[in-house]
Coordinates of C-alpha atoms in Angstrom, one line a residue:
K84 CA -155.2 54.1 15.2
M85 CA -152.4 51.8 17.2
M86 CA -150.5 55.2 18.2
A87 CA -153.9 56.7 19.2
M88 CA -154.7 53.6 21.4
S89 CA -151.3 53.6 23.2
L90 CA -151.5 57.3 24.1
L91 CA -155.0 56.9 25.3
V92 CA -153.7 53.9 27.6
L93 CA -150.7 55.7 28.7
F94 CA -152.8 58.7 29.5
Q95 CA -155.5 56.6 31.4
A96 CA -152.8 54.9 33.6
R97 CA -151.7 58.4 34.9
G98 CA -155.1 59.5 35.7
S99 CA -154.7 58.6 39.5
S100 CA -153.2 61.7 40.6
D101 CA -155.5 64.3 38.7
N102 CA -157.5 65.0 41.5
P103 CA -155.4 65.1 44.6
D104 CA -157.0 65.5 48.6
G105 CA -154.8 67.4 51.2
L106 CA -154.4 70.2 53.5
S107 CA -155.6 73.8 52.5
F108 CA -153.8 77.0 53.4
D109 CA -155.9 80.0 53.0
I110 CA -153.6 83.2 51.7
T111 CA -155.7 85.3 53.9
D112 CA -154.6 83.7 57.2
Y113 CA -151.0 84.7 56.1
G114 CA -152.0 88.3 55.8
A115 CA -153.5 88.8 52.1
K116 CA -155.7 91.3 51.6
P117 CA -158.0 92.3 48.6
V118 CA -157.1 94.8 46.0
P119 CA -155.1 97.5 46.0
A120 CA -153.2 95.7 48.6
L121 CA -150.0 93.6 47.1
S122 CA -150.2 90.1 48.5
T123 CA -147.4 88.7 47.0
R124 CA -145.5 87.9 50.4
S125 CA -148.7 86.4 51.9
I126 CA -149.0 84.0 49.0
Q127 CA -144.9 83.1 49.3
T128 CA -145.6 82.6 52.9
A129 CA -148.7 80.1 52.4
V130 CA -146.7 78.3 49.9
A131 CA -143.8 77.8 52.0
A132 CA -146.3 76.4 55.0
A133 CA -147.9 74.2 52.6
S134 CA -144.5 72.8 51.3
A135 CA -143.5 72.1 55.0
A136 CA -146.5 70.4 55.4
V137 CA -145.8 68.0 52.4
A138 CA -142.2 67.8 53.7
K139 CA -143.1 66.9 57.2
K140 CA -145.6 64.0 55.4
T141 CA -148.4 65.8 57.4
S142 CA -150.1 65.8 53.9
S143 CA -149.1 64.0 50.8
V144 CA -150.1 67.4 48.9
A145 CA -151.4 70.6 49.9
F146 CA -153.5 73.6 48.5
V147 CA -152.8 77.4 48.7
V148 CA -156.2 78.6 48.7
V149 CA -157.4 81.9 47.0
P150 CA -160.7 82.6 48.4
K151 CA -163.5 84.8 46.8
G152 CA -162.1 88.4 46.0
K153 CA -159.6 90.1 44.0
F154 CA -156.2 89.8 45.3
L155 CA -153.2 91.4 43.4
T156 CA -149.7 89.6 43.4
G157 CA -146.3 89.7 41.7
S158 CA -144.4 86.6 40.7
F159 CA -144.2 83.5 43.0
A160 CA -143.4 79.8 42.6
L161 CA -145.3 76.9 43.6
A162 CA -143.3 73.7 45.3
S163 CA -143.5 70.0 45.0
G164 CA -146.8 68.9 46.5
V165 CA -148.3 72.2 46.7
Y166 CA -151.2 73.2 44.2
L167 CA -152.8 76.5 44.1
K168 CA -156.6 76.4 44.5
L169 CA -158.6 79.3 43.1
S170 CA -161.8 79.5 44.8
E171 CA -165.2 80.4 43.0
Q172 CA -165.1 84.2 42.2
A173 CA -161.5 84.4 43.3
V174 CA -159.5 86.5 40.8
L175 CA -155.5 86.8 41.3
L176 CA -154.7 89.9 39.3
G177 CA -150.8 90.0 38.1
S178 CA -149.0 93.4 38.8
T179 CA -148.0 95.6 36.1
E180 CA -145.0 96.9 38.2
Q181 CA -141.4 95.5 37.0
E182 CA -140.0 95.7 40.7
D183 CA -142.7 92.6 41.4
Y184 CA -140.9 90.2 39.2
P185 CA -137.4 89.5 40.4
A186 CA -134.9 88.7 38.1
P187 CA -132.8 85.3 37.9
G188 CA -129.2 85.0 37.1
W189 CA -129.7 84.8 33.2
N190 CA -131.4 86.7 30.7
W191 CA -134.9 87.9 32.3
D192 CA -138.0 86.5 31.1
P193 CA -140.5 87.4 34.0
A194 CA -143.7 85.2 34.8
L195 CA -146.4 85.6 37.4
V196 CA -146.9 81.9 38.5
D197 CA -143.2 81.0 37.7
T198 CA -142.4 77.3 39.1
S199 CA -139.4 75.2 38.6
N200 CA -138.1 71.7 39.5
A201 CA -141.2 70.8 41.4
T202 CA -143.3 67.3 41.3
N203 CA -147.0 67.2 42.0
T204 CA -148.1 70.3 41.6
G205 CA -150.4 72.8 39.5
I206 CA -153.3 75.1 39.5
L207 CA -157.0 74.0 40.1
G208 CA -160.5 75.4 41.0
S209 CA -163.3 77.5 39.4
G210 CA -161.6 80.9 39.7
A211 CA -159.1 83.1 37.4
I212 CA -155.7 84.5 37.2
D213 CA -155.8 87.7 35.1
G214 CA -152.4 89.3 33.7
Q215 CA -154.6 92.8 33.4
Q216 CA -153.7 93.3 29.7
M217 CA -155.6 96.7 28.9
L218 CA -153.0 98.3 31.5
W219 CA -150.1 97.3 29.3
V220 CA -151.6 99.3 26.3
K221 CA -149.2 101.6 24.9
S222 CA -151.3 102.8 21.7
Y223 CA -153.5 101.5 19.1
D224 CA -152.7 101.0 15.4
P225 CA -156.0 101.6 13.5
Q226 CA -154.3 100.3 10.0
N227 CA -153.7 96.9 11.5
N228 CA -156.6 97.0 14.2
F229 CA -153.7 96.3 16.7
L230 CA -153.1 97.2 20.5
V231 CA -149.3 98.2 20.7
P232 CA -148.0 97.1 24.0
R233 CA -145.6 98.8 26.1
T234 CA -142.7 96.7 27.3
W235 CA -139.7 96.0 29.5
E236 CA -137.1 95.4 27.0
G237 CA -133.8 96.4 28.0
V238 CA -134.6 95.5 31.8
N239 CA -132.2 92.7 33.4
G240 CA -131.1 92.0 29.9
C241 CA -134.6 91.4 28.3
V242 CA -134.7 91.2 24.6
G243 CA -137.7 91.7 22.5
E244 CA -141.2 90.8 24.0
C245 CA -140.6 91.7 27.8
R246 CA -143.8 91.6 29.5
P247 CA -145.1 88.9 32.2
K248 CA -146.3 85.5 31.1
L249 CA -149.3 83.9 33.2
V250 CA -148.3 80.8 34.1
R251 CA -145.0 79.0 33.5
F252 CA -143.5 75.5 34.6
V253 CA -139.9 74.3 33.8
D254 CA -138.2 71.0 34.4
C255 CA -141.1 69.9 36.5
A256 CA -143.4 66.7 36.7
N257 CA -146.9 65.6 37.0
V258 CA -148.3 69.4 36.5
S259 CA -152.1 69.8 36.3
V260 CA -154.1 73.0 35.5
T261 CA -157.9 72.4 35.7
G262 CA -161.1 74.2 35.7
V263 CA -159.8 77.8 36.0
T264 CA -160.0 80.8 33.8
L265 CA -156.5 82.2 32.5
R266 CA -157.1 85.7 31.0
N267 CA -155.6 88.6 29.7
S268 CA -152.0 87.8 29.8
P269 CA -149.4 90.5 28.8
D270 CA -147.4 87.7 27.2
W271 CA -147.7 84.0 26.5
T272 CA -150.7 82.8 28.7
Q273 CA -148.7 79.5 29.5
L274 CA -145.4 77.8 29.2
Y275 CA -144.5 74.3 29.9
R276 CA -140.8 73.6 29.3
R277 CA -139.3 70.4 29.7
V278 CA -142.2 69.0 31.8
D279 CA -142.7 65.2 32.1
G280 CA -146.7 64.8 32.4
V281 CA -149.0 67.9 32.0
L282 CA -152.7 67.9 32.3
L283 CA -154.8 70.7 31.2
Q284 CA -158.5 70.0 31.3
G285 CA -161.5 72.3 31.5
L286 CA -159.8 75.6 31.0
T287 CA -161.0 79.0 29.6
V288 CA -158.1 80.8 28.3
T289 CA -158.9 84.3 26.6
G290 CA -157.1 87.5 25.8
S291 CA -157.7 90.5 23.2
T292 CA -157.5 89.2 19.8
Q293 CA -156.0 92.5 19.0
W294 CA -152.9 91.4 21.1
G295 CA -149.7 89.9 19.7
N296 CA -148.0 87.4 21.4
N297 CA -150.5 86.1 23.9
D298 CA -150.3 82.4 22.9
G299 CA -152.9 80.3 24.9
V300 CA -150.4 77.5 25.7
D301 CA -146.8 76.6 24.6
F302 CA -144.9 73.6 25.2
E303 CA -141.1 73.4 24.8
S304 CA -139.9 69.8 25.0
G305 CA -141.3 67.3 27.5
Q306 CA -143.7 64.4 27.3
S307 CA -147.0 62.9 28.2
I308 CA -149.2 66.0 27.7
R309 CA -152.9 65.9 27.5
V310 CA -155.1 69.3 26.7
L311 CA -158.8 68.3 27.1
D312 CA -161.9 70.2 27.1
C313 CA -160.4 73.4 26.9
T314 CA -161.3 76.7 25.2
F315 CA -158.9 79.1 23.9
S316 CA -159.7 82.5 22.6
T317 CA -156.2 84.9 21.9
G318 CA -154.7 87.5 19.5
D319 CA -152.0 84.9 18.8
D320 CA -151.5 81.0 18.6
G321 CA -153.9 79.0 20.4
I322 CA -151.5 75.6 20.9
V323 CA -147.9 75.6 20.3
F324 CA -145.7 72.8 20.3
A325 CA -141.9 73.4 19.9
S326 CA -139.0 71.0 20.8
G327 CA -136.5 73.8 21.5
N328 CA -136.3 77.2 22.7
T329 CA -137.6 79.8 20.6
N330 CA -136.9 83.0 22.1
P331 CA -133.4 84.9 22.7
N332 CA -134.6 85.8 26.3
R333 CA -134.2 81.9 27.0
I334 CA -131.3 79.9 27.8
S335 CA -129.8 77.6 25.2
S336 CA -131.6 74.3 24.8
P337 CA -130.2 70.8 23.7
G338 CA -133.1 69.7 21.5
I339 CA -135.1 67.5 24.0
P340 CA -137.9 65.9 21.8
L341 CA -141.4 67.0 22.6
R342 CA -143.7 63.8 22.6
N343 CA -146.8 61.5 23.7
I344 CA -149.5 64.3 23.3
L345 CA -153.1 64.3 23.5
V346 CA -155.3 67.2 22.6
K347 CA -159.1 66.4 22.4
N348 CA -162.6 68.2 22.4
C349 CA -160.9 71.9 22.4
S350 CA -162.4 75.1 20.7
I351 CA -159.9 77.6 19.4
E352 CA -159.7 81.1 17.9
S353 CA -156.8 82.9 17.2
K354 CA -155.2 85.7 15.0
S355 CA -152.4 83.5 14.1
S356 CA -152.5 79.6 14.2
A357 CA -155.2 78.0 16.3
I358 CA -152.7 74.9 16.4
K359 CA -149.0 75.2 15.6
F360 CA -146.0 72.8 15.5
E361 CA -142.8 74.9 15.2
A362 CA -138.9 74.6 15.1
I363 CA -137.5 78.1 14.7
D364 CA -134.5 79.6 16.6
F365 CA -134.4 83.0 17.5
G366 CA -131.8 82.2 20.0
G367 CA -129.1 79.8 20.6
C368 CA -130.6 76.3 20.8
D369 CA -131.5 73.1 19.0
H370 CA -134.5 71.4 18.2
G371 CA -135.3 67.9 18.5
S372 CA -138.5 66.1 17.2
I373 CA -142.0 66.4 18.0
E374 CA -143.7 63.0 17.9
N375 CA -146.5 60.5 18.7
V376 CA -149.2 63.3 18.8
V377 CA -152.9 62.9 18.4
I378 CA -155.1 65.9 17.7
D379 CA -159.0 64.8 17.8
G380 CA -162.2 66.6 18.2
I381 CA -161.3 70.4 17.6
R382 CA -163.3 73.2 16.3
I383 CA -161.4 76.3 14.8
R384 CA -163.3 79.5 14.4
N385 CA -162.2 83.0 13.1
S386 CA -158.5 82.2 12.9
S387 CA -155.7 83.3 10.4
R388 CA -154.5 79.9 10.4
G389 CA -156.0 76.4 11.2
I390 CA -153.3 74.0 11.8
G391 CA -149.8 74.9 11.0
F392 CA -146.5 72.6 10.7
Q393 CA -143.6 75.6 10.7
Q394 CA -140.4 73.5 10.3
R395 CA -137.6 75.9 9.6
N396 CA -134.2 75.3 11.0
G397 CA -134.5 72.5 13.6
H398 CA -132.7 69.1 13.1
G399 CA -135.7 67.0 14.8
N400 CA -138.8 65.8 12.6
F401 CA -142.5 66.5 12.9
Q402 CA -143.5 62.8 12.9
N403 CA -146.4 60.4 13.9
I404 CA -148.8 62.8 14.1
T405 CA -152.6 62.1 13.8
V406 CA -155.4 64.7 13.2
S407 CA -159.0 64.0 13.3
N408 CA -162.4 65.1 13.3
I409 CA -161.5 68.7 12.9
D410 CA -163.9 71.8 11.9
I411 CA -162.1 74.8 10.8
E412 CA -163.1 78.1 9.5
T413 CA -160.2 80.6 8.6
L414 CA -160.2 84.1 7.3
Y415 CA -157.7 86.6 6.4
P416 CA -156.8 88.8 9.3
T417 CA -157.2 92.7 9.3
G418 CA -153.5 94.0 9.0
T419 CA -150.0 92.3 8.4
N420 CA -149.0 91.7 12.1
W421 CA -150.3 87.9 12.1
W422 CA -148.8 85.2 10.8
G423 CA -151.1 83.5 8.9
S424 CA -153.4 84.2 5.8
A425 CA -156.4 82.3 5.9
E426 CA -154.7 78.6 5.4
P427 CA -156.9 76.1 7.0
L428 CA -153.9 73.5 6.7
W429 CA -150.4 74.9 6.6
I430 CA -147.6 72.3 6.2
S431 CA -144.2 74.2 5.3
N432 CA -140.7 73.1 5.3
V433 CA -138.4 75.8 4.2
N434 CA -134.8 76.1 4.6
S435 CA -133.5 78.9 6.7
T436 CA -130.1 80.2 6.4
K437 CA -130.3 79.9 10.3
A438 CA -130.3 76.3 10.1
E439 CA -129.0 75.2 13.6
G440 CA -125.3 73.6 12.8
G441 CA -125.6 74.9 9.6
S442 CA -127.5 71.4 8.1
G443 CA -129.5 68.5 9.0
L444 CA -133.0 70.2 8.5
G445 CA -135.7 68.0 9.7
T446 CA -138.9 67.5 8.0
I447 CA -142.5 66.4 8.4
Q448 CA -143.4 63.0 7.8
D449 CA -145.8 60.3 8.7
V450 CA -148.9 62.6 9.5
W451 CA -152.5 61.6 9.0
F452 CA -155.2 63.9 8.4
T453 CA -158.8 62.2 8.8
N454 CA -162.4 63.8 8.9
I455 CA -161.5 67.3 8.4
T456 CA -163.9 69.9 7.1
A457 CA -162.6 73.3 6.2
K458 CA -164.0 76.5 5.1
A459 CA -161.3 79.0 4.4
E460 CA -160.5 82.2 2.2
N461 CA -156.9 80.7 1.2
A462 CA -155.6 77.3 0.1
A463 CA -154.4 74.6 2.5
L464 CA -150.5 74.3 1.6
L465 CA -148.3 71.6 1.3
S466 CA -144.8 73.2 0.7
G467 CA -141.6 70.9 0.8
I468 CA -139.0 73.7 0.0
G469 CA -136.3 73.1 2.4
R470 CA -136.6 69.3 2.4
P471 CA -139.2 66.8 0.7
I472 CA -142.1 66.4 3.3
G473 CA -144.2 63.4 3.7
P474 CA -145.3 60.8 3.5
L475 CA -148.7 62.8 4.3
T476 CA -152.0 60.8 4.2
F477 CA -155.5 62.8 3.8
R478 CA -158.6 60.7 4.0
N479 CA -162.1 62.3 4.2
V480 CA -161.2 65.7 4.0
S481 CA -163.3 68.4 2.3
L482 CA -161.8 71.7 1.4
M483 CA -163.8 74.9 0.9
L484 CA -162.7 78.0 -0.7
A485 CA -165.0 80.7 0.2
V486 CA -165.3 84.8 0.6
F487 CA -166.6 85.7 4.2
G488 CA -164.3 88.2 5.7
N489 CA -161.8 90.4 4.5
A490 CA -162.0 88.2 1.1
T491 CA -158.2 89.1 0.1
C492 CA -154.7 89.1 1.2
R493 CA -154.6 92.7 1.3
K494 CA -156.1 92.6 4.7
G495 CA -157.4 95.9 4.8
Y496 CA -154.3 97.6 2.9
T497 CA -154.9 99.3 -0.5
G498 CA -154.3 97.6 -3.7
S499 CA -156.3 95.2 -6.1
A500 CA -157.8 92.1 -4.8
S501 CA -155.3 89.2 -4.4
G502 CA -154.8 85.9 -2.9
C503 CA -151.3 85.1 -1.6
T504 CA -148.8 82.3 -0.3
D505 CA -147.8 83.3 3.3
Y506 CA -144.3 81.7 4.0
R507 CA -143.8 83.5 7.3
P508 CA -141.6 83.2 9.3
V509 CA -138.9 83.3 6.8
D510 CA -135.3 85.0 6.1
F511 CA -136.2 86.0 2.3
T512 CA -138.7 88.1 0.6
P513 CA -141.2 88.3 -0.4
A514 CA -142.2 86.4 2.9
V515 CA -146.1 87.0 1.6
A516 CA -146.1 86.5 -2.1
L517 CA -149.2 87.9 -3.7
G518 CA -150.9 86.2 -6.4
S519 CA -153.6 83.5 -6.9
S520 CA -155.5 81.3 -4.6
A521 CA -156.7 77.8 -5.0
G522 CA -158.5 75.3 -2.7
L523 CA -155.2 73.4 -2.3
R524 CA -151.7 74.3 -3.1
I525 CA -148.9 71.8 -3.4
E526 CA -145.2 72.7 -4.2
G527 CA -141.9 71.8 -3.5
A528 CA -141.1 68.0 -3.2
G529 CA -142.9 65.5 -0.9
V530 CA -145.1 62.5 -0.8
A531 CA -148.8 62.8 -0.3
D532 CA -151.7 60.3 -0.4
F533 CA -155.4 61.4 -1.1
Y534 CA -158.5 59.3 -0.2
N535 CA -161.8 60.9 -0.7
V536 CA -160.4 64.4 -0.7
T537 CA -163.0 67.3 -1.9
V538 CA -162.3 70.8 -3.0
T539 CA -164.9 73.0 -3.3
L540 CA -165.2 76.5 -4.6
K541 CA -168.1 78.3 -3.2
T542 CA -169.8 81.3 -5.6
P543 CA -169.7 84.8 -3.5
K544 CA -172.7 86.3 -3.0
S545 CA -171.9 88.7 -5.9
G546 CA -172.2 85.8 -8.0
V547 CA -168.8 86.1 -9.8
F548 CA -165.7 84.2 -8.7
P549 CA -162.7 86.5 -7.5
S550 CA -160.4 87.1 -10.3
Y551 CA -157.6 85.5 -8.2
W552 CA -159.1 82.4 -7.9
L553 CA -157.1 80.0 -9.8
S554 CA -158.5 76.4 -9.6
C555 CA -159.4 73.8 -6.9
V556 CA -156.0 72.7 -6.8
D557 CA -152.4 74.4 -7.8
R558 CA -149.2 72.7 -8.4
P559 CA -146.9 75.5 -9.5
T560 CA -143.3 75.2 -10.5
L561 CA -141.2 77.3 -8.2
S562 CA -138.3 79.5 -9.7
Y563 CA -134.6 77.7 -9.3
L564 CA -133.5 80.5 -7.3
F565 CA -136.5 80.4 -4.7
D566 CA -136.3 76.5 -4.6
P567 CA -133.1 75.1 -6.2
L568 CA -133.9 71.3 -4.9
P569 CA -135.6 69.0 -7.3
Q570 CA -139.5 69.7 -7.3
K571 CA -140.8 66.1 -7.1
F572 CA -144.2 65.8 -5.4
N573 CA -145.4 62.5 -5.7
I574 CA -149.3 62.1 -5.5
S575 CA -150.9 58.9 -5.2
G576 CA -154.2 57.4 -4.1
L577 CA -157.6 58.9 -5.3
P578 CA -158.2 61.8 -7.6
I579 CA -159.0 64.9 -5.8
A580 CA -162.7 65.9 -6.6
C581 CA -163.3 69.4 -7.8
R582 CA -166.8 71.3 -7.1
H583 CA -168.6 74.4 -7.4
T584 CA -171.4 75.6 -5.4
A585 CA -173.8 78.4 -5.0

């Protein structure tokens, strides 16, 4: 509670610059024309004029205004004191042509609104930015109900998922993105890397739920972050917190912490994790701690995983995190593309052979879960395999195991009905271990306290529990080859109540 109050006081003190006033620069005054014309140069010229006005102190801030209508653009950057303002019924369309995204001096990772080293900047209004996701479809995979995207892999040194992000701010301060709709991003919708002071408020972020890697928003290092009153519906993670870079297209990072975060009153739908804390390295970088986080008043629906803690190879800890007043509903996705198998809470510390520096794996500690209601097709998972996790505290938590979607971890594939434990991403097999399901699975080593925690097994409409449902709580002993560390999970507090209901 003290941490939550401290964060609220901090953010209230930062609120004075959330709604700036200043001069306006309409892009049509600089030659922009509705589609099919390309308006990149006009927008860049308007940004330059707005920036000049701020530099001359003609205005403390300035707005580059997109009027009503549809305007096509390639990549452009904002500047210090310059905001992009999307008028009502204004739509900024992202180009699908590679030449409209200039390559920098390092490995290419394109983005549409791509700003670095700026202060007091952002996006506001009531219009939309649209990445034209459907124009990136290469084919359809019916087995996994998945749209396969085309990619620019190999272009300008790009590796892997090479499609433009919609919005990116790097090494900036005091960034606000409010009121607008961000939709149909070919890749991540938003990325904030090493930004000091972020306000996201009243956003609507949408994309096809058949589309991979169109995360709602990713934060990589930084501090003083608020995500308030937003709606996310995407085919990949909703909100991601990382304390270092997570992709080979990005330059190495020193593992700067990510801290002082408030997420409040948001609704999330995701085919992976609705909210994810992660330390995983696909490139050459380090991960610091993710700390001082308050997640409150969140509604999660139709998601493959609720709230996930994915510690894989980072040195830093996930610590001092409060999760409260959360309503979760998770179900098995169709197909195997998505990391997530209907877990409402997923706390996983698994050592990786790619641990940064070869040793010193961080852990997950001092996390409080309060007033949580979850209905799920798979168990909540507490897994301390790489290193003991905890202390974790659960208070007033209701977990219900139910059948209401795909029903089994087969996820539409043939084979007998089964539950599973999903460890992905990992560098061992099986990454998804088929087997039993429970309301809560506790394995490996750690410390957890439970107070007024209930696990309910809900009888399916058939009147028969699935054969793979094991119990309310499962505490397996893992094989030595899988987990050679001492498996001692200390449980305290009050007994977990087990119930059955029709």
